[in-house]
Short mmCIF file of N, CA, C and O in Angstrom, two decimals:
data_model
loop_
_atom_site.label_atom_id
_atom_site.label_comp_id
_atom_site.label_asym_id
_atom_site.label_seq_id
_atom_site.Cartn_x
_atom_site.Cartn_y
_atom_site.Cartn_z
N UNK A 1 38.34 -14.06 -29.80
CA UNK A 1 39.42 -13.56 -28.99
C UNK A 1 39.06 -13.65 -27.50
O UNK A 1 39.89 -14.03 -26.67
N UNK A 2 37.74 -13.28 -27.17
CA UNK A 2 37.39 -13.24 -26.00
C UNK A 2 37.46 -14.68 -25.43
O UNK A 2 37.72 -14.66 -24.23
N UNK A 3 37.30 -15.94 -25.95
CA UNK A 3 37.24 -17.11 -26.09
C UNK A 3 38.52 -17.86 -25.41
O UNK A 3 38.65 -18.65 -24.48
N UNK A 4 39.38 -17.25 -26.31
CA UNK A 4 40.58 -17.66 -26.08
C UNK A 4 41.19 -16.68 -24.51
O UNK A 4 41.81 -17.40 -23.72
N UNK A 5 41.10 -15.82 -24.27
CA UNK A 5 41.35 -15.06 -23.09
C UNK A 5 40.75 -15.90 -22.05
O UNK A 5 41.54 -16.19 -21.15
N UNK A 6 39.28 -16.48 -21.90
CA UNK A 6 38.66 -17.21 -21.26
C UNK A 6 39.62 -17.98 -20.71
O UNK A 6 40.18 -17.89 -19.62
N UNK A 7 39.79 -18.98 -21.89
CA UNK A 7 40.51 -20.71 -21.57
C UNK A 7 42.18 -20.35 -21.17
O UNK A 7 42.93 -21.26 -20.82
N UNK A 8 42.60 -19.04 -21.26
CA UNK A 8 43.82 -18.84 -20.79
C UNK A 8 44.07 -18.51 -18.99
O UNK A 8 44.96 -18.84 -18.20
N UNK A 9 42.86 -17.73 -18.88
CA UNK A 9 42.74 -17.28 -17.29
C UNK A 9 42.03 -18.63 -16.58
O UNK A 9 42.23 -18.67 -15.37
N UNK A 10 41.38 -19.53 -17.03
CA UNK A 10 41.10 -20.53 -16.60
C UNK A 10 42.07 -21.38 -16.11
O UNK A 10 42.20 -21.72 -14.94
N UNK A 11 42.93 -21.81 -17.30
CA UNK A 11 44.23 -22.52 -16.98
C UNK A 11 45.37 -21.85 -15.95
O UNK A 11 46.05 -22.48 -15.15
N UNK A 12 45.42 -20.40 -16.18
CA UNK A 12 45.87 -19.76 -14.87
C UNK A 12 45.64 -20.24 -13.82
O UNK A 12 46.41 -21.01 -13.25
N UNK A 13 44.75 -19.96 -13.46
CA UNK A 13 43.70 -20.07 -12.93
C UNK A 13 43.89 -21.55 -11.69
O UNK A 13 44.08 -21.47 -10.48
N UNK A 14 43.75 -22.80 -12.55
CA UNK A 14 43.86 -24.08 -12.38
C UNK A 14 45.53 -23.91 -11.97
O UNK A 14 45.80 -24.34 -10.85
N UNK A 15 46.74 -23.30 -12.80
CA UNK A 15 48.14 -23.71 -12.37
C UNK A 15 48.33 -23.12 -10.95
O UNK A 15 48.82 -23.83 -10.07
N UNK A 16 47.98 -21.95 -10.72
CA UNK A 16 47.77 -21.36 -9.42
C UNK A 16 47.57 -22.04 -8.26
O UNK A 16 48.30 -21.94 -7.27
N UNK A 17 46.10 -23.09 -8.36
CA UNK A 17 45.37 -24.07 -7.34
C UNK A 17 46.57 -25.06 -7.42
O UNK A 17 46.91 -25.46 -6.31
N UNK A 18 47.28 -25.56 -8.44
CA UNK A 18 48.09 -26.63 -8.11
C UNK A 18 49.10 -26.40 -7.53
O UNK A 18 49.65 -27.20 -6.77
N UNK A 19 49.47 -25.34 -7.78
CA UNK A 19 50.91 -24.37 -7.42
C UNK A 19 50.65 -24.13 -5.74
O UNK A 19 51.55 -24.36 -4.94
N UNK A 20 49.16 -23.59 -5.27
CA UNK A 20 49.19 -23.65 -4.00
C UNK A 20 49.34 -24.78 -3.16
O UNK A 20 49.98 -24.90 -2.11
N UNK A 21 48.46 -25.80 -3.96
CA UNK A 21 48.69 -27.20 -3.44
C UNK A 21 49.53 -27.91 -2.80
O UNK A 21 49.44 -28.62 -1.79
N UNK A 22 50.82 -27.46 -3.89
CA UNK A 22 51.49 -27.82 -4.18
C UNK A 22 52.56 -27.29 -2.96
O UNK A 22 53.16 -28.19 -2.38
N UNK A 23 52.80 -26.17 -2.61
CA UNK A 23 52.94 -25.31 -1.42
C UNK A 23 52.45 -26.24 -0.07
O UNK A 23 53.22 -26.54 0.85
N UNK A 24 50.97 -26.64 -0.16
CA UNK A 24 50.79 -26.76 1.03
C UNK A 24 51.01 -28.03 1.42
O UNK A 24 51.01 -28.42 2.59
N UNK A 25 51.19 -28.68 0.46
CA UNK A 25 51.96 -30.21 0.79
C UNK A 25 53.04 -30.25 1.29
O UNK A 25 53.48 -31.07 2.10
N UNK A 26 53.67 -29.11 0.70
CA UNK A 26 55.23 -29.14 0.63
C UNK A 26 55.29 -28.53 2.34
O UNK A 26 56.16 -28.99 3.09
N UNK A 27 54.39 -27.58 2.80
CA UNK A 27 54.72 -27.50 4.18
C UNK A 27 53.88 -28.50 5.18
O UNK A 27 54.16 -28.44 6.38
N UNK A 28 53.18 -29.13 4.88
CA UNK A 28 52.77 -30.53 6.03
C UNK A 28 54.10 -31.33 5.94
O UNK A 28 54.56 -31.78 6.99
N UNK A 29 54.75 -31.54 4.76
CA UNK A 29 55.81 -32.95 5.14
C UNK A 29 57.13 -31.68 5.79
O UNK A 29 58.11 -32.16 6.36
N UNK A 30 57.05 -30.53 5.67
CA UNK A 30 58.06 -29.69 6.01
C UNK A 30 57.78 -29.82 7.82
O UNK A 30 58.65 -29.89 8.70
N UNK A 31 56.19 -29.81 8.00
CA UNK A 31 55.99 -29.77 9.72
C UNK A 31 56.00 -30.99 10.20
O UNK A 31 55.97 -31.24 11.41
N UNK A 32 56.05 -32.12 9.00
CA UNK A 32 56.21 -33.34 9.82
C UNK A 32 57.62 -33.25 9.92
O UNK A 32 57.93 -33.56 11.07
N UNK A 33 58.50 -33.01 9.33
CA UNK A 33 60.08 -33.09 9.21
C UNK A 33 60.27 -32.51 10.72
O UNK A 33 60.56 -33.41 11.51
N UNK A 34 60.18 -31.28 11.28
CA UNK A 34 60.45 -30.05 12.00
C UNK A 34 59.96 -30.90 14.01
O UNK A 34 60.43 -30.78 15.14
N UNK A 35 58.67 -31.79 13.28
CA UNK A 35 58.13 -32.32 14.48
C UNK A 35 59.25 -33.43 14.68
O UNK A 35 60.02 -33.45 15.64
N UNK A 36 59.25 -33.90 14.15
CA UNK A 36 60.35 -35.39 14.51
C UNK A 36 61.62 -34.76 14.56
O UNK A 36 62.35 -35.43 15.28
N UNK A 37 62.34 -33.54 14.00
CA UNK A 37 63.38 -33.11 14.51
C UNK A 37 63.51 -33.09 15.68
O UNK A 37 64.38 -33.57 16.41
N UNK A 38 62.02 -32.11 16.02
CA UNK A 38 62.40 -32.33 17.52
C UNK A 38 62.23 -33.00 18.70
O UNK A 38 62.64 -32.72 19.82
N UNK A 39 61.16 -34.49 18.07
CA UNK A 39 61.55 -34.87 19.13
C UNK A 39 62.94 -35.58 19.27
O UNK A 39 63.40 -35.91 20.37
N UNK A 40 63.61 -35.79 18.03
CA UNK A 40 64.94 -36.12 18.34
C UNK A 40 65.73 -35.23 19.20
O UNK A 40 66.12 -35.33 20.37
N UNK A 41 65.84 -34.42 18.39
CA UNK A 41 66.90 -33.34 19.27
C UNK A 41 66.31 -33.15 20.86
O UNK A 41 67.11 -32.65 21.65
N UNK A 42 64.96 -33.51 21.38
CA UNK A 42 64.77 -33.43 22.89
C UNK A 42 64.93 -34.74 23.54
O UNK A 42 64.49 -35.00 24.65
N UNK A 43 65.79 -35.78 22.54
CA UNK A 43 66.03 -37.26 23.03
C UNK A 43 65.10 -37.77 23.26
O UNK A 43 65.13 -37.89 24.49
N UNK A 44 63.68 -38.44 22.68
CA UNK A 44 62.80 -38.57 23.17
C UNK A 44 63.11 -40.28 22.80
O UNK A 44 63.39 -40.62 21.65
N UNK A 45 63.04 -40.96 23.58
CA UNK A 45 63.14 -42.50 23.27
C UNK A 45 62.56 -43.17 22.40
O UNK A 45 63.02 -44.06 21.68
N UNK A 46 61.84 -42.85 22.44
CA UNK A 46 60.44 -43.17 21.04
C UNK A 46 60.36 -42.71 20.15
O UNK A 46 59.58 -43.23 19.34
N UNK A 47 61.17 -41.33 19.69
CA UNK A 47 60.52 -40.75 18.89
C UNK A 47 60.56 -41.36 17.11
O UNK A 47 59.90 -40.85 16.21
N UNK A 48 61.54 -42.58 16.93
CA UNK A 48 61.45 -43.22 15.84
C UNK A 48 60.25 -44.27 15.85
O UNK A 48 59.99 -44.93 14.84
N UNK A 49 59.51 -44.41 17.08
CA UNK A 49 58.49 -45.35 17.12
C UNK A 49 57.27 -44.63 16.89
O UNK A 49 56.26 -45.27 17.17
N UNK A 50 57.05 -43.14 16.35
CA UNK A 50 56.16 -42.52 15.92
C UNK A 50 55.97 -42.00 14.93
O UNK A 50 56.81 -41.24 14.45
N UNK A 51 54.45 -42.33 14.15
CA UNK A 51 54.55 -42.00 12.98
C UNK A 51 53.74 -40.41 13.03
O UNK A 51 53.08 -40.00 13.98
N UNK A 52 53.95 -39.77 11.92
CA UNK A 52 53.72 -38.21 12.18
C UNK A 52 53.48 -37.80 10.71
O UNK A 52 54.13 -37.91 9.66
N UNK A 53 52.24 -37.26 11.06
CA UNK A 53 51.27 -36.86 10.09
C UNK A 53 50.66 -35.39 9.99
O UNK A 53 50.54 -34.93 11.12
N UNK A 54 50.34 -34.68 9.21
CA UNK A 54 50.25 -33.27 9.45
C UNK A 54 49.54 -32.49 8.04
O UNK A 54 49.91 -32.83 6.92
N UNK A 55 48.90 -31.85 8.17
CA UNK A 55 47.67 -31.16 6.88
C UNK A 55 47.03 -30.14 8.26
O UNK A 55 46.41 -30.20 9.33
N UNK A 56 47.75 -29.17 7.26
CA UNK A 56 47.28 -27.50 7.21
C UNK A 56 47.35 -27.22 8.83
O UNK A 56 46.43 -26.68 9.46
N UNK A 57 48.54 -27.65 9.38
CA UNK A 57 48.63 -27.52 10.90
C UNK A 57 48.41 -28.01 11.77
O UNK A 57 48.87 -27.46 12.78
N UNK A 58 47.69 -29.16 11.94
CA UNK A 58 46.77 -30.22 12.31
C UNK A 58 48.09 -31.40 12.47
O UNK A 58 48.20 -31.99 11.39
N UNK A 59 48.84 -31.77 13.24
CA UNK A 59 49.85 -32.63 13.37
C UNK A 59 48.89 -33.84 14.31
O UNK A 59 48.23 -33.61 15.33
N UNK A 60 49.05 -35.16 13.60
CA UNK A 60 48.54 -36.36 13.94
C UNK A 60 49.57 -37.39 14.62
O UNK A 60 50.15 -38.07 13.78
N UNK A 61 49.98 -37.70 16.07
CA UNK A 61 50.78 -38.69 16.32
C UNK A 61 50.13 -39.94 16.31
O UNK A 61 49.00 -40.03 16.79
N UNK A 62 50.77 -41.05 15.76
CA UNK A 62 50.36 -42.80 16.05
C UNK A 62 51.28 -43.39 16.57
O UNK A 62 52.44 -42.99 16.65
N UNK A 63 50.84 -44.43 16.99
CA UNK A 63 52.46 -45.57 16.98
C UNK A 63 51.87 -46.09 18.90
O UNK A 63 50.79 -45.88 19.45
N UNK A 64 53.00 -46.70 19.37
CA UNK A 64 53.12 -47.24 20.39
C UNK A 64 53.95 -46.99 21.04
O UNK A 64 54.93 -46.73 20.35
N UNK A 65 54.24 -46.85 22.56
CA UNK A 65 54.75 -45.98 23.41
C UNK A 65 54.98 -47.21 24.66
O UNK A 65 54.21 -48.14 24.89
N UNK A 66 56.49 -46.87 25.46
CA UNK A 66 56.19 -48.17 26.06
C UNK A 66 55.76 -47.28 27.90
O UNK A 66 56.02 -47.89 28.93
N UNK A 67 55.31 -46.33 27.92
CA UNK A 67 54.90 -45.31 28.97
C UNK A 67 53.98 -44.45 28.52
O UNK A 67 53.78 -44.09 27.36
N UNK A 68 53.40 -44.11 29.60
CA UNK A 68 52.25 -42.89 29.49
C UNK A 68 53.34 -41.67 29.57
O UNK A 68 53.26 -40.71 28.79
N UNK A 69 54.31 -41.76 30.51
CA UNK A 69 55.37 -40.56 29.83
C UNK A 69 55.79 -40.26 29.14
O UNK A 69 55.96 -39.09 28.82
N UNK A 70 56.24 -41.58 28.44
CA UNK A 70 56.67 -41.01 26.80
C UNK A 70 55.54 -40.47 25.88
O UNK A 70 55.61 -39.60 25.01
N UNK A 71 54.53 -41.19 26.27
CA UNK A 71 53.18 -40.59 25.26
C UNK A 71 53.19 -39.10 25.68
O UNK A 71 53.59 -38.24 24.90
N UNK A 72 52.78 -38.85 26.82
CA UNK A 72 53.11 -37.30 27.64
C UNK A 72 53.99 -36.19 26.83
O UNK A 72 53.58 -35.04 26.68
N UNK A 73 55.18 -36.64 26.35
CA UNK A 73 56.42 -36.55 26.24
C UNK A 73 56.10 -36.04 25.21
O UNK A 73 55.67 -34.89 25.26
N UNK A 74 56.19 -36.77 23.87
CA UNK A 74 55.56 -36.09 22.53
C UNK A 74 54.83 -35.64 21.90
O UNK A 74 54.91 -35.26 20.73
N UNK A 75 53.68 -35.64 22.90
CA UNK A 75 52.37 -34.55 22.60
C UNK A 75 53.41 -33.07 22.99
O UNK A 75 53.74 -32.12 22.27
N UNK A 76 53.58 -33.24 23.80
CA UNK A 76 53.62 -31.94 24.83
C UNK A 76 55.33 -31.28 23.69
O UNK A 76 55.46 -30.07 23.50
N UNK A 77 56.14 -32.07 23.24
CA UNK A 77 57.02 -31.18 22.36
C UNK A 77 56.59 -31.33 20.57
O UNK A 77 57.46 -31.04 19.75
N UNK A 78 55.66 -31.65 20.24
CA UNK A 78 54.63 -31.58 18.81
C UNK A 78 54.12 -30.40 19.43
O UNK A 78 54.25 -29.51 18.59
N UNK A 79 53.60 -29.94 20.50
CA UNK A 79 52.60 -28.86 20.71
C UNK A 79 53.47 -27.36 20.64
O UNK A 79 52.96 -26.24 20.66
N UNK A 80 55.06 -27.72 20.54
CA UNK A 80 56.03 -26.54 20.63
C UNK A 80 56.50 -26.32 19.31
O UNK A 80 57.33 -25.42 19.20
N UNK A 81 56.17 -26.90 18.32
CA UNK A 81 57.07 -26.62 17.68
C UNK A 81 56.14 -25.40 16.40
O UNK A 81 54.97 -25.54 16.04
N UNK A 82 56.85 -24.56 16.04
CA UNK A 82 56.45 -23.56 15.48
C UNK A 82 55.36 -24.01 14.39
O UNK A 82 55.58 -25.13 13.94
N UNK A 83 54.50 -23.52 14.01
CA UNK A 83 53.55 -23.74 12.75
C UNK A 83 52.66 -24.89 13.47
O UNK A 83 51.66 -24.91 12.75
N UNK A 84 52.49 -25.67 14.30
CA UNK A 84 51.52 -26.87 14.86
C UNK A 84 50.04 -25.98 15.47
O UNK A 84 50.05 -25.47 16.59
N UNK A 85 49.01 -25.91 14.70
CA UNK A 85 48.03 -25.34 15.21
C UNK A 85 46.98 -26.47 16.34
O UNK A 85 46.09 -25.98 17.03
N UNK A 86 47.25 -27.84 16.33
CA UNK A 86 46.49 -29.09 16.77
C UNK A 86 47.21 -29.95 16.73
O UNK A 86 47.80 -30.22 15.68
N UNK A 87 47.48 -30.95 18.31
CA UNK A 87 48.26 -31.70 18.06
C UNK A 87 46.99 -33.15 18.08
O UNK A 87 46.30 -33.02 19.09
N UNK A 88 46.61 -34.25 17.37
CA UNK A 88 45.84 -35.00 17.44
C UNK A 88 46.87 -36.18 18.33
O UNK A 88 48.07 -36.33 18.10
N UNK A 89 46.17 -36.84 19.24
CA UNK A 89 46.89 -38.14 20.28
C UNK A 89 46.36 -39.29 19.74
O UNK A 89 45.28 -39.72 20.15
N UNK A 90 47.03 -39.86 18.84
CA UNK A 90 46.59 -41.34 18.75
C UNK A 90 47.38 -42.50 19.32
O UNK A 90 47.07 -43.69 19.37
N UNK A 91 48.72 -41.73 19.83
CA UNK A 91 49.43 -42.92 20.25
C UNK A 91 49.00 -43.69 21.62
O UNK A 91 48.39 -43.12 22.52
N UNK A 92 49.38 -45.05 21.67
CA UNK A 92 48.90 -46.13 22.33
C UNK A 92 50.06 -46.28 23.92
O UNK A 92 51.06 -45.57 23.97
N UNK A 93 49.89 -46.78 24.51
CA UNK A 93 50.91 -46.92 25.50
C UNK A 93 51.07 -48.62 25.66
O UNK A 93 50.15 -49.38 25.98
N UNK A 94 52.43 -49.01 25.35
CA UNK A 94 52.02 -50.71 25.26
C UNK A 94 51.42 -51.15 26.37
O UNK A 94 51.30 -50.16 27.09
N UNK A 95 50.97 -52.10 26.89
CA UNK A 95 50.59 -52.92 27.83
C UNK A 95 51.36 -53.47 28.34
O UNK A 95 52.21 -53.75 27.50
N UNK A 96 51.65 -53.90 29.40
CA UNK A 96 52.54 -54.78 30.61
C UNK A 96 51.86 -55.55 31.21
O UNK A 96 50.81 -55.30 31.81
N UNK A 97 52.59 -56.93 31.08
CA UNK A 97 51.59 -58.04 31.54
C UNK A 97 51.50 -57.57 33.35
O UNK A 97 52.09 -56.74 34.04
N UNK A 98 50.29 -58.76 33.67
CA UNK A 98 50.03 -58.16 35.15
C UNK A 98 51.74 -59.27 35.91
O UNK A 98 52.25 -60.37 35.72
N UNK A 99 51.96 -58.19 36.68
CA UNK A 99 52.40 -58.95 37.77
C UNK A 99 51.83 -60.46 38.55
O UNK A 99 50.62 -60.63 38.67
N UNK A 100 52.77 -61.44 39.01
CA UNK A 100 52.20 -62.30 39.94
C UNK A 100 53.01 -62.48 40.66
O UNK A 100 54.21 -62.56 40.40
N UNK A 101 52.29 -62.63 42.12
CA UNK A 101 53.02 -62.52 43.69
C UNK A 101 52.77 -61.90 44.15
O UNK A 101 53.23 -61.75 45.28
#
């Protein structure tokens, strides 16, 4: 009997860890959703040219930017939005050929 009580609180146990998991997945793609809301809703020109990534608060931007303002731009409203504990900067700013003359 005791045996069986074991392998029951175990499996608890285990549905729980997946169940949280399962939770905390569900709120990274919830803070990636919330981040790209807003940079839409703050019109951000780019903000479909960024990809957005996020685990346990930790929001990751990539992509390419055709300004250091716009890069500016979406750090600085990722850093507002509720639940973002870290905003990571990976985005790039394109390059512009040099001028001649």
């Amino acid at each position: 009997m005791t045996e069986l009580l074991l392998e029951d609180r175990a499996a608890l146990d285990t549905a729980h860890i997946c169940d949280a998991e399962t939770l905390v997945i569900a709120g990274d793609h919830d803070l990636e959703r919330r981040v790209l809301n807003f940079l839409i809703s703050r019109q951000v020109p780019c903000a479909h040219q960024i990809d957005i990534s996020a685990s346990g608060g930790e929001v990751t931007l990539r992509g390419r930017v055709a300004s250091y303002y716009h890069k500016q731009l979406c750090v600085h409203c990722a850093q507002r939005v509720a639940g973002v504990i870290r905003v990571v900067d990976q985005i790039r700013v394109k390059s512009r050929p040099a001028r001649v003359g």
